[in-house]
Amino acid sequence: MNKFYVTTPIYYVNSYPHLGHVYTTIIADTVARYKRQRGYEVFFLTGTDEHGINIERAAEKAGLPVKQHVDRIVASFQTAFAPFQFTNQHWVRTTDEYHKEGVRKLWRTAQENGFIYKGKYEGWYCGNCNEFYQEAEAQKGADEVLLCPTHERPLELLSEESYFFKLSAFQDKLIEHYEQNPQFIRPETRRNEVLSFVRGGLNDLSVSRVSVKWGIPVPDDPEHTMYVWFDALSNYITAIGYGNEQFGGETHFKKFWPADLQLVGKDILRFHTVYWPAFLMAAGVELPQTVYSHGMWLSGGRKMSKTLGNVIDLAVLHKYFTPEVVRYFVLREMVFGQDGDFTYEALLDRVNADLASGVGNLAARTLTMVRNFCDGVIPAPGNASAELSASAQDVRDAVTQAVSAFDREFDEYNFSRALEAVSNARFRVDKFISDAKPWDLAKDPAQRGALELVLHTAAESLRFFAALLAPVLPNATQTIWQQLGEAGSVAEVRPDSLLWGDGQQKQIGEITPLFPRLDKKKVMDDIKQDEAASQAARAQETQTEVPAAAAPAAAAPAEPVPGIAYIGIDDFLKVELRVGEIKTAERVPKADKLLRFTIDLGEAEPRQILAGIAQYYDPEKLPGRKVIVVANLAPRKLRGFESQGMILAASIGEEGRPILAGFLEDVPNGAKLK
Ligand code: ME8
C-alpha cells in the first residue's frame, strides 16, 4: 500500500488558536482524507511548539508553572480544533519525552558529523530581560547609546558561549537540491524567493542559548538549551519514531519518512526550506518531498494576528457556521498559495450559493421527487426523446469529466479549482433538471420514461458528487450517501471506481436538510454584535492571561504601571515621523546587513538613508514602496555613507526579523504622522 505523510506547522502556544491555525490544519486534513479515499496509508501530524523565552515569560506573568501554563493553551487549541473532526494520527508536543529523545539524536548526529561547533555569540544584552538584542532591534539613546527596547536601559555588548550550526556549509548543497527537485518548494514563486536568498550567502546559525531555561538541554552540556527552531522543526521526524520508540520507532519512521507534504504558511517558509533541510542533511536524513507554503488569511487587508487584534474569532465563527461549511469556504475561496481576505460576507455568499442553493438544493429536490414520483426508489433510466437522451448523456459526460478534473487539480494542490470543477458539473445537472421540468413530466403517464431518465441522471450525479466532495464535507456527503440508499462509508469510496448506473433501484433514506440558507443581513448584524462583545471580553482576559507577546495594546492606564518608562506628549512630538517613498534601494558593498536607499520625503532632494534589513528584503522589490521615516534623527555615518534618517520597521521573533511599517491607503510623500 502506498503511504502518504502530511504535516502542519506545530503551533506556537504563545497565543490562542484562530482561523489561521485552523486553515492549515483543514488543508492537511482534507489532503489526508483525499489520500485515504484513494487507498493510501496516511499519517497526518499536527501539534504544538511549546518551548522558548516568550512562553517562559508568559507563564511567569500568568503566575503558573510553565508546563501547567502550556498544558492550558494546548487544551485550548485542541478544543478549538475538535469541532472540525480532524483525522490526525497524532498530536505532537515538543514537551513530550519521546520528542526530546529524538531531537537529542538529531543534534548528536549533526555534531558527530562536524556540523555543530561551539563558539561565541555576540550581541547586545539586557540584564533585566536576560536577553540579547540585535543592533537593529535596540533603541538609540543620547550619544547613540543602544537601549533595551523594553526597559529603555543601556544594553551591554556581551558575548556568550553558544553552539553554532554550520549553515554556511550547506549553501551549494541546498541550491543543488532546489534545482534538481523543483517540487521541493512550492509554489514556484516561493522557490525562487528561497533560491535567491540562499544564493545571497548563508551565515552559521547560533543554535543554543545559556540565557533561556525553558527548552531542551543540549546533550552533554545542559547549561545550554537548544534554539527553539532546532527543537521545533525536528518534531516532523521525532513524532514518527526517529531516535525514539514512538509508534514502534525506527521501522515506523522508515515507513513514513520522508514526508510527502509539509504544509506551512509563507511566514515560516525560510525555516522550513533552508534550516530544516540543512539540519536533515547534516544528520544524513532524507529531505521531505514537498514543502508547500500557502498564503495568509488577511482581515481588513492585514495579516490576521492576535497582536493586531483582527483575528477571526473561532467562537463567533462556530456560532453561525458549521465546521463543514468553513472547510468548504477556505478551500474554495483562497487560491492555494496566495493571500486571501477573510470576510463574513464572502463566507455567507459562498455557503448560500454553492452549498445551500447548490449541492444541498440538488439533493433536496432530486430526492423529494424520487420519493414523490417513484415510491422512493431511484429509477433506472427510462426511454425518452432523442433530445432528452442526448442532454442526459451530456450531463453524464460532464460529471465523469469532473471526476478526473477534481483529482488532477487536487493532486496539484489546486483545491479551489478542484471544487470549481464539481460546481461546474453541478450547474449542468441543475440546468438539465430545470429545462426538463420533471414536475411537469410527472403529470403525464406518457412521459414516465423521460421522468425516470431525468431523476436517474440527477441522482447518479449526486452520488458522484458525494464521493468527490467527501474529503471536504465529510458529514454532509455521508448524509447524502445514506439518503441515496447507499451502504457503508463514502469516505472509503474512490470516485473513479464508481460505475454510472450502480445507484439505481436503491430505496432512498430519510430526507433531511443539509445546508440551511442563511439570511445574510440578519447574520451579519448578529455577527457584528458578537464580535464586539467577544473583543471586549478578550481584551479583559488578555490583560491577565495572554502572554505579553500576544497582548493587544491596552488603553492608557490611569495609574503608572511599574516597568514602563512613560514619556509625555511633548517628548513624542519631538520625533518627526514622515511618509516617504523609496526611490532607489541597493546593497552596500561589504556590509551584508545594510541597504542604502534614496527616499522622497516631499522635500527638494530625496534623502539617503541606510537600514539594516538586507537579509530580509530584496532591494529590487522595494522602489515605489511607502515607508515611515524618522525625519529629524541626527545624520550619522554607516560604512562611509551618511544616513539622513531612519526607516521604521516592526521587529519579529527571536532573530528580530524586520517588517517595514507602511500604509493600506495611498498617502502623499512627506505627510506627517502624529
Ligand atoms: O510559526 N493565515 O507557530 P504559529 C493563514 N511554532 N495561516 C496562518 C495565519 C493566517 N493569518 N496565521 C497563522 C509557528 N497561520 C511555529 C512553527 S513549525 C516547526 C513551528 C498558520 O503558531 C500558518 O500555517 O505562529 C503559519 O505558518 C502558522 O499558522 C504559524 O503558527
XYZ file of C-alpha atoms and ligand atoms in Angstrom:
705
model
C 0.000 0.000 0.000
C 1.296 3.472 -0.829
C 1.951 5.728 2.130
C 1.406 9.445 2.485
C 2.784 11.588 5.282
C 1.355 15.101 5.678
C 2.252 17.642 8.361
C 1.159 21.087 9.539
C 3.388 23.507 11.429
C 3.287 22.927 15.147
C 1.530 25.935 16.562
C 3.230 28.192 18.996
C 1.490 28.235 22.377
C 2.164 31.908 22.972
C -1.276 32.726 21.679
C -4.742 31.279 21.359
C -5.822 29.449 18.207
C -7.509 31.375 15.422
C -8.725 30.818 11.891
C -5.164 30.909 10.512
C -4.141 27.847 12.522
C -7.363 26.082 11.649
C -6.786 26.848 7.963
C -3.532 24.931 7.581
C -4.989 22.050 9.556
C -8.113 21.965 7.360
C -5.900 21.715 4.287
C -3.864 18.901 5.821
C -6.983 17.066 6.959
C -8.605 17.342 3.549
C -5.469 16.058 1.842
C -5.292 13.211 4.368
C -8.912 12.227 3.728
C -8.440 12.531 -0.029
C -5.417 10.242 0.016
C -7.091 7.691 2.285
C -10.085 7.608 -0.012
C -7.685 6.791 -2.825
C -6.144 3.876 -0.959
C -3.079 5.413 0.685
C -1.950 4.625 4.196
C -1.826 8.118 5.625
C -0.041 9.600 8.593
C -1.254 13.095 9.394
C 0.552 15.059 12.062
C -0.195 18.315 13.817
C 0.732 19.621 17.239
C 2.199 22.366 19.379
C 5.515 24.144 19.765
C 5.967 24.734 23.469
C 9.451 25.978 24.317
C 11.175 29.357 24.346
C 11.693 32.510 26.312
C 8.320 34.062 25.447
C 6.453 31.086 26.792
C 8.552 31.059 29.933
C 7.711 34.732 30.452
C 4.020 34.311 29.719
C 3.790 31.563 32.319
C 5.557 33.769 34.806
C 3.086 36.526 34.062
C 0.160 34.151 34.486
C 1.709 33.012 37.781
C 1.775 29.374 36.705
C 4.461 26.713 36.413
C 5.433 26.730 32.738
C 4.227 23.216 31.986
C 0.852 23.919 33.555
C 0.570 27.110 31.515
C 1.366 25.355 28.234
C -0.985 22.469 29.057
C -3.754 25.022 29.354
C -3.042 26.601 25.987
C -2.601 23.232 24.288
C -6.033 22.294 25.631
C -7.464 25.494 24.113
C -6.010 24.504 20.713
C -7.440 21.017 20.967
C -10.849 22.335 21.999
C -10.897 24.828 19.127
C -9.903 22.111 16.670
C -12.351 19.469 17.955
C -15.465 20.575 16.018
C -13.543 20.193 12.757
C -13.106 16.455 13.383
C -9.537 16.463 12.141
C -8.229 12.985 11.456
C -4.638 13.488 12.601
C -2.973 10.289 13.762
C -1.073 12.155 16.422
C -0.698 15.498 18.200
C 2.970 16.112 18.831
C 4.074 18.291 21.747
C 7.657 19.455 21.984
C 7.482 18.966 25.753
C 6.909 15.220 25.264
C 9.768 12.952 26.316
C 9.968 10.972 23.080
C 10.362 14.211 21.162
C 13.255 15.316 23.346
C 14.954 11.945 22.819
C 14.622 12.269 19.060
C 15.910 15.853 18.998
C 18.948 14.813 21.014
C 19.698 12.169 18.445
C 19.420 14.662 15.584
C 21.701 17.084 17.427
C 24.271 14.421 18.290
C 24.380 13.079 14.765
C 24.824 16.542 13.257
C 27.518 17.250 15.851
C 29.354 13.981 15.212
C 29.264 14.790 11.520
C 31.044 18.054 12.283
C 28.171 20.465 11.659
C 27.661 21.743 15.187
C 30.520 23.515 16.942
C 30.935 25.695 19.985
C 31.699 29.382 19.570
C 30.825 32.778 20.895
C 27.599 34.590 20.252
C 27.989 38.331 20.380
C 25.092 40.602 20.994
C 23.575 43.431 22.969
C 22.450 42.146 26.334
C 19.778 43.458 28.699
C 20.166 42.179 32.247
C 16.531 42.936 33.037
C 15.222 40.907 30.145
C 18.014 38.404 30.364
C 18.123 38.514 26.601
C 20.263 39.516 23.672
C 19.115 42.030 21.079
C 20.300 42.739 17.569
C 21.583 46.250 16.965
C 18.627 46.900 14.687
C 16.180 45.990 17.465
C 17.692 48.314 20.041
C 16.577 51.877 20.627
C 19.075 54.674 20.299
C 19.554 56.913 23.317
C 21.598 60.067 23.745
C 25.080 59.806 22.190
C 23.911 56.827 20.175
C 23.878 54.577 23.240
C 21.875 51.446 22.478
C 18.889 50.953 24.772
C 16.790 47.915 25.575
C 13.533 48.261 23.605
C 11.555 47.052 26.632
C 13.332 48.658 29.579
C 14.995 51.576 27.819
C 18.150 50.959 29.816
C 21.589 50.805 28.188
C 22.483 47.476 26.639
C 25.867 45.867 27.218
C 27.866 44.335 24.418
C 28.404 40.833 25.749
C 29.444 37.622 24.257
C 28.028 34.347 25.355
C 29.117 30.838 24.625
C 26.872 29.279 22.043
C 26.704 26.282 19.774
C 26.593 27.071 16.099
C 25.171 25.120 13.227
C 27.368 25.246 10.126
C 24.642 26.502 7.832
C 27.265 28.062 5.582
C 28.426 24.569 4.600
C 25.070 23.822 3.003
C 24.672 26.685 0.579
C 25.726 24.728 -2.509
C 24.000 21.524 -1.466
C 20.741 23.346 -0.865
C 20.895 25.160 -4.195
C 21.616 21.877 -5.939
C 18.678 20.259 -4.190
C 16.291 23.084 -5.122
C 17.447 22.947 -8.703
C 17.202 19.197 -9.055
C 13.903 18.855 -7.208
C 11.557 21.568 -8.433
C 8.723 20.076 -6.374
C 10.669 20.540 -3.130
C 9.486 24.117 -2.603
C 6.073 25.033 -3.886
C 4.586 27.180 -5.271
C 7.265 28.253 -7.703
C 7.308 31.901 -6.610
C 8.366 30.783 -3.144
C 11.004 28.527 -4.610
C 12.502 31.464 -6.487
C 12.457 33.575 -3.344
C 14.316 30.946 -1.363
C 16.797 30.329 -4.163
C 17.756 33.971 -4.340
C 18.020 34.187 -0.565
C 20.353 31.185 -0.386
C 22.386 32.396 -3.361
C 22.970 35.577 -1.339
C 25.037 33.532 1.148
C 24.306 31.771 4.437
C 25.799 32.534 7.834
C 26.255 29.935 10.535
C 23.366 29.814 12.940
C 23.514 30.153 16.696
C 21.580 27.113 17.923
C 21.843 27.268 21.694
C 21.235 29.752 24.476
C 22.506 29.776 28.010
C 20.043 32.505 28.965
C 16.893 30.508 28.133
C 15.867 27.838 30.593
C 12.579 26.594 29.112
C 13.938 24.409 26.371
C 15.663 21.120 25.641
C 19.130 20.931 27.212
C 21.986 20.378 24.784
C 23.310 16.807 25.097
C 26.303 16.668 27.475
C 26.182 20.429 28.065
C 22.972 21.126 29.985
C 23.851 24.778 30.657
C 22.755 25.344 27.063
C 19.246 24.900 25.758
C 18.565 24.286 22.093
C 17.398 27.072 19.816
C 13.615 26.734 19.537
C 13.612 26.192 15.783
C 16.046 23.277 16.017
C 13.756 21.764 18.615
C 10.508 22.588 16.796
C 11.436 21.538 13.262
C 12.606 18.146 14.496
C 9.031 17.277 15.507
C 8.314 16.083 11.996
C 10.671 13.149 12.449
C 10.576 12.601 16.218
C 6.792 12.191 16.182
C 7.020 9.229 13.832
C 9.799 7.388 15.616
C 13.149 8.992 14.799
C 15.521 8.403 17.700
C 12.829 7.006 19.985
C 10.289 4.227 20.339
C 7.284 6.263 19.256
C 4.880 4.098 17.170
C 7.496 1.363 17.167
C 10.459 3.647 16.432
C 12.807 3.093 13.510
C 10.519 0.823 11.463
C 7.657 3.280 11.628
C 9.986 6.177 10.863
C 11.350 4.411 7.800
C 7.871 3.621 6.636
C 6.607 7.203 6.653
C 9.687 9.367 6.196
C 10.330 11.319 4.017
C 7.186 13.378 4.413
C 5.206 13.733 1.223
C 3.733 17.119 2.037
C 4.765 19.636 4.654
C 2.283 22.481 4.780
C 3.447 25.808 6.142
C 2.355 29.421 5.981
C 4.634 31.697 3.985
C 5.635 33.349 7.278
C 7.804 30.355 8.136
C 8.979 29.428 4.668
C 12.668 30.045 5.271
C 12.831 27.947 8.417
C 11.329 25.018 6.525
C 13.201 25.329 3.262
C 16.650 26.458 4.421
C 17.244 25.486 8.051
C 15.184 22.300 8.088
C 16.729 20.632 5.024
C 20.182 21.718 6.230
C 19.600 20.125 9.666
C 18.459 16.935 7.947
C 21.413 16.886 5.551
C 23.767 17.399 8.488
C 22.387 14.258 10.117
C 22.227 12.271 6.875
C 18.423 12.121 6.885
C 16.456 12.288 3.625
C 14.622 15.509 2.810
C 10.842 15.850 2.570
C 9.304 15.616 -0.878
C 7.453 18.918 -0.826
C 7.227 21.922 1.426
C 4.140 23.807 0.307
C 3.917 27.362 1.525
C 0.437 28.785 1.497
C -0.677 32.402 1.696
C -2.089 34.237 4.665
C -5.681 34.943 5.511
C -5.903 38.657 5.818
C -8.543 40.537 7.696
C -9.165 44.105 6.600
C -6.161 43.802 4.275
C -3.687 42.834 7.004
C -2.370 39.500 8.197
C -4.639 38.092 10.851
C -2.815 38.239 14.096
C -3.598 38.471 17.771
C -1.233 41.395 18.108
C -3.185 43.413 15.558
C -6.456 42.322 17.166
C -8.002 41.418 13.788
C -8.260 37.661 14.106
C -11.434 35.834 13.167
C -12.785 34.602 16.446
C -13.498 30.891 16.284
C -16.284 31.153 18.844
C -18.181 33.621 16.657
C -17.464 31.596 13.543
C -18.801 28.396 15.109
C -21.970 30.079 16.266
C -23.182 30.785 12.724
C -21.360 28.311 10.524
C -20.838 24.591 10.780
C -17.217 23.433 10.591
C -18.083 21.784 7.280
C -19.056 24.984 5.550
C -15.949 26.700 6.916
C -13.871 23.870 5.470
C -15.531 24.279 2.114
C -15.180 28.046 2.143
C -11.478 28.215 2.951
C -10.636 25.626 0.318
C -12.844 27.145 -2.353
C -12.241 30.808 -1.688
C -8.475 31.035 -1.231
C -6.330 30.323 -4.263
C -3.917 27.980 -2.539
C -0.547 29.647 -2.212
C -1.870 33.214 -2.418
C -3.152 35.522 0.305
C -6.895 35.922 0.691
C -9.073 38.386 2.577
C -11.481 36.765 5.009
C -14.887 38.383 5.200
C -18.072 37.017 6.677
C -19.938 38.442 3.666
C -17.921 36.255 1.299
C -18.450 33.250 3.556
C -22.206 33.827 3.602
C -22.348 34.270 -0.159
C -20.337 31.129 -0.748
C -22.387 28.995 1.648
C -25.643 30.190 0.162
C -24.568 29.857 -3.478
C -22.507 26.656 -3.539
C -23.953 24.712 -0.643
C -27.494 25.829 0.271
C -28.663 26.645 -3.272
C -26.040 24.352 -4.773
C -25.403 20.801 -3.765
C -27.886 20.973 -0.849
C -30.716 22.055 -3.119
C -29.809 19.469 -5.761
C -30.013 16.743 -3.131
C -33.274 18.019 -1.657
C -35.156 18.405 -4.921
C -33.871 15.212 -6.514
C -34.632 13.043 -3.510
C -38.004 14.659 -2.873
C -39.042 13.931 -6.445
C -37.767 10.339 -6.196
C -39.864 9.958 -3.066
C -42.963 11.604 -4.518
C -42.902 10.276 -8.070
C -41.039 6.944 -7.827
C -42.039 5.496 -4.455
C -38.651 6.390 -3.015
C -36.716 4.110 -5.369
C -34.041 5.595 -7.645
C -35.236 4.716 -11.113
C -33.343 3.083 -13.952
C -33.154 5.386 -16.994
C -36.392 5.208 -18.947
C -36.944 5.691 -22.655
C -37.088 9.315 -23.668
C -36.899 11.522 -26.723
C -33.604 11.601 -28.606
C -33.119 15.185 -27.492
C -33.581 14.483 -23.792
C -31.419 11.369 -24.019
C -28.633 13.419 -25.599
C -28.866 16.028 -22.834
C -28.742 13.289 -20.196
C -25.643 11.890 -21.868
C -24.036 15.357 -21.824
C -24.683 15.630 -18.115
C -23.228 12.199 -17.530
C -20.111 13.148 -19.511
C -19.753 16.396 -17.555
C -19.934 14.504 -14.269
C -17.388 11.881 -15.253
C -15.100 14.615 -16.557
C -15.412 16.373 -13.196
C -14.121 13.193 -11.538
C -10.858 13.326 -13.461
C -10.602 17.131 -13.262
C -11.059 17.030 -9.495
C -8.219 14.570 -8.991
C -5.967 16.301 -11.489
C -6.349 19.659 -9.726
C -6.266 18.202 -6.245
C -3.037 16.313 -6.930
C -1.506 19.699 -7.796
C -2.990 21.163 -4.588
C -5.275 23.443 -6.607
C -8.121 22.958 -4.171
C -10.137 25.879 -5.364
C -10.041 24.680 -8.977
C -10.887 21.115 -7.925
C -14.028 22.365 -6.192
C -14.845 24.614 -9.095
C -14.839 21.557 -11.367
C -17.541 19.987 -9.185
C -19.591 23.203 -9.149
C -19.403 23.471 -12.928
C -20.693 19.937 -13.353
C -23.429 20.637 -10.818
C -24.566 23.696 -12.806
C -25.071 21.349 -15.756
C -27.214 18.997 -13.689
C -29.259 21.877 -12.258
C -29.884 23.274 -15.702
C -30.787 19.837 -17.047
C -33.421 19.437 -14.321
C -34.794 22.954 -14.770
C -35.036 22.521 -18.546
C -36.617 19.048 -18.377
C -39.142 20.067 -15.682
C -39.677 16.628 -14.132
C -42.527 18.037 -12.012
C -44.468 18.540 -15.274
C -43.348 15.205 -16.744
C -44.767 13.507 -13.640
C -48.230 14.721 -14.547
C -48.251 12.842 -17.840
C -48.079 8.996 -17.762
C -46.824 9.029 -21.375
C -43.706 10.829 -20.095
C -42.848 8.201 -17.489
C -39.648 7.149 -19.280
C -38.484 10.772 -19.565
C -39.208 11.395 -15.891
C -37.195 8.326 -14.908
C -34.286 9.345 -17.116
C -34.177 12.802 -15.532
C -34.345 11.569 -11.956
C -31.908 8.763 -12.643
C -29.404 11.242 -14.104
C -29.832 13.681 -11.221
C -29.493 11.010 -8.512
C -26.473 9.392 -10.149
C -24.755 12.776 -10.499
C -25.404 13.421 -6.841
C -23.816 10.082 -5.932
C -20.648 11.039 -7.804
C -20.593 14.496 -6.207
C -20.943 12.964 -2.750
C -17.882 10.786 -3.300
C -15.871 13.670 -4.762
C -16.716 16.102 -2.003
C -16.240 13.586 0.831
C -12.744 14.807 1.859
C -14.061 18.387 2.114
C -17.564 17.834 3.530
C -17.213 14.526 5.374
C -20.515 14.626 7.278
C -22.791 16.202 4.690
C -21.589 13.808 1.987
C -22.150 10.809 4.267
C -25.704 12.067 4.813
C -26.234 12.368 1.052
C -24.783 8.884 0.630
C -27.296 7.434 3.062
C -30.139 9.466 1.589
C -29.298 7.874 -1.747
C -29.748 4.487 -0.076
C -26.059 3.622 -0.252
C -24.439 1.490 2.434
C -21.050 1.939 4.104
C -18.839 4.971 4.324
C -18.486 7.342 1.387
C -15.031 8.214 2.737
C -13.893 4.802 1.522
C -15.314 5.033 -1.963
C -12.921 6.073 -4.712
C -14.831 8.348 -7.075
C -13.085 6.865 -10.106
C -14.269 3.393 -9.123
C -17.934 4.386 -9.267
C -19.916 2.970 -12.147
C -22.693 5.038 -13.614
C -25.989 3.241 -13.042
C -24.964 1.339 -9.919
C -27.066 3.668 -7.806
C -30.378 2.761 -9.407
C -33.073 0.662 -7.714
C -31.927 1.735 -4.269
C -34.519 2.728 -1.722
C -33.714 6.235 -0.559
C -33.344 7.161 3.097
C -34.898 9.907 5.167
C -34.538 13.346 3.571
C -33.103 15.938 5.936
C -31.914 19.436 5.014
C -28.144 19.669 4.540
C -27.220 23.342 4.387
C -29.890 25.762 5.545
C -29.901 29.053 3.672
C -28.598 31.915 5.793
C -30.212 35.347 5.918
C -27.208 37.489 5.044
C -28.356 40.776 6.558
C -29.533 39.276 9.817
C -26.480 37.070 10.275
C -24.136 39.987 9.510
C -25.868 42.182 12.103
C -25.655 39.431 14.722
C -22.013 38.719 13.946
C -21.066 42.375 14.373
C -22.616 42.430 17.813
C -20.978 39.180 18.840
C -17.588 40.283 17.594
C -17.732 43.490 19.578
C -18.703 41.598 22.743
C -16.090 38.943 22.215
C -13.353 41.506 21.574
C -14.216 43.312 24.771
C -14.142 40.033 26.715
C -10.829 39.064 25.137
C -9.292 42.446 25.943
C -10.195 41.929 29.603
C -8.860 38.403 29.617
C -5.732 39.411 27.730
C -4.655 41.784 30.418
C -4.346 38.947 32.857
C -3.824 35.863 30.779
C -2.454 36.209 27.295
C 1.324 36.314 27.066
C 2.927 39.702 26.644
C 3.983 38.950 23.093
C 0.407 38.390 22.013
C -1.397 41.043 24.030
C -3.012 43.861 22.087
C -2.145 47.340 23.283
C -4.329 48.141 26.262
C -5.835 51.570 26.851
C -3.547 54.011 28.675
C -3.730 53.195 32.357
C -4.713 55.905 34.790
C -2.047 54.756 37.238
C 1.536 54.420 36.001
C 2.467 50.758 35.581
C 5.832 49.836 37.087
C 8.415 48.917 34.458
C 7.080 51.301 31.792
C 9.179 54.418 31.265
C 6.421 56.869 30.285
C 7.073 59.899 28.133
C 4.942 62.996 27.824
C 3.240 64.043 24.600
C 5.846 66.775 24.220
C 8.573 64.170 24.137
C 6.695 62.263 21.479
C 6.171 65.373 19.395
C 9.906 65.884 19.258
C 10.074 62.913 16.907
C 9.248 63.950 13.372
C 7.708 60.993 11.554
C 7.022 61.396 7.858
C 5.787 59.342 4.929
C 8.493 58.581 2.402
C 8.588 56.810 -0.935
C 11.532 54.568 -1.711
C 13.064 55.740 -4.970
C 16.140 53.518 -5.096
C 17.471 50.679 -2.954
C 20.765 48.856 -3.240
C 23.093 46.680 -1.220
C 26.078 48.274 0.490
C 29.342 46.594 -0.552
C 30.932 44.519 2.227
C 28.001 45.079 4.589
C 25.692 42.095 4.316
C 23.011 43.627 6.524
C 22.747 47.120 5.081
C 20.652 48.546 2.289
C 21.182 52.099 1.009
C 18.045 53.959 -0.006
C 17.081 57.221 -1.542
C 13.719 58.233 -0.177
C 11.406 61.013 -1.289
C 10.025 62.833 1.761
C 8.371 65.521 -0.315
C 11.469 67.711 0.033
C 13.543 69.319 -2.734
C 16.014 66.401 -2.717
C 15.463 62.780 -1.781
C 17.282 61.671 1.360
C 19.905 58.973 1.612
C 19.020 56.532 4.399
C 20.679 53.255 5.426
C 18.818 50.427 7.093
C 19.906 47.020 8.386
C 17.310 44.966 6.513
C 19.336 43.490 3.640
C 18.946 39.926 4.903
C 15.202 40.130 4.716
C 14.302 42.358 1.801
C 15.213 42.141 -1.839
C 16.267 45.710 -2.805
C 14.887 45.291 -6.309
C 11.376 44.904 -4.955
C 11.396 47.999 -2.744
C 11.289 51.059 -5.034
C 7.818 52.575 -5.035
C 7.008 51.387 -1.543
C 5.772 53.910 1.038
C 7.524 53.797 4.392
C 7.599 55.731 7.628
C 10.768 57.708 8.270
C 12.096 59.392 11.401
C 12.944 62.604 9.614
C 14.708 64.563 12.355
C 17.207 61.977 13.530
C 20.704 63.450 13.597
C 22.615 62.268 10.497
C 25.249 59.609 11.117
C 27.773 57.715 9.055
C 27.410 54.000 8.399
C 30.054 52.222 6.323
C 31.146 55.536 4.897
C 27.636 56.659 3.874
C 25.697 59.351 5.657
C 22.286 58.155 6.800
C 19.826 61.037 6.982
C 17.006 59.411 8.912
C 15.634 56.065 9.962
C 13.005 53.786 8.425
C 10.532 52.241 10.877
C 10.002 48.506 10.989
C 8.496 46.021 13.391
C 10.921 43.535 14.852
C 9.652 39.983 14.830
C 10.720 36.885 16.690
C 13.961 35.986 18.372
C 16.071 36.949 15.418
C 14.455 40.385 15.146
C 13.167 39.977 11.593
C 12.218 43.487 10.391
C 8.846 44.119 8.766
C 8.617 47.563 7.220
C 5.812 49.737 8.530
C 3.509 51.098 5.837
C 0.000 52.154 4.885
C -3.026 50.486 3.414
C -4.298 53.686 1.798
C -2.343 55.877 -0.570
C -0.630 58.756 1.249
C 1.352 61.671 -0.174
C 5.111 61.773 0.318
C 6.144 63.935 3.252
C 2.795 63.615 5.131
C 3.411 63.924 8.855
C 2.441 61.218 11.355
C 1.145 62.294 14.719
O 5.253 29.770 13.496
N -3.395 32.762 7.563
O 3.766 28.863 15.004
P 2.478 29.804 14.828
C -3.047 31.512 7.245
N 5.652 27.450 16.072
N -2.341 30.714 8.066
C -1.996 31.204 9.257
C -2.322 32.523 9.662
C -3.068 33.314 8.746
N -3.462 34.531 9.024
N -1.840 32.713 10.899
C -1.223 31.561 11.267
C 4.969 28.989 14.385
N -1.310 30.653 10.277
C 5.969 27.948 14.803
C 6.008 26.862 13.754
S 6.892 24.532 12.844
C 8.178 23.540 13.161
C 6.992 25.776 14.055
C -0.785 29.284 10.284
O 1.562 29.433 15.923
C 0.248 29.080 9.179
O 0.381 27.716 8.942
O 2.881 31.210 14.699
C 1.506 29.619 9.840
O 2.688 29.190 9.199
C 1.362 29.025 11.211
O -0.065 29.098 11.491
C 2.167 29.773 12.258
O 1.820 29.283 13.504
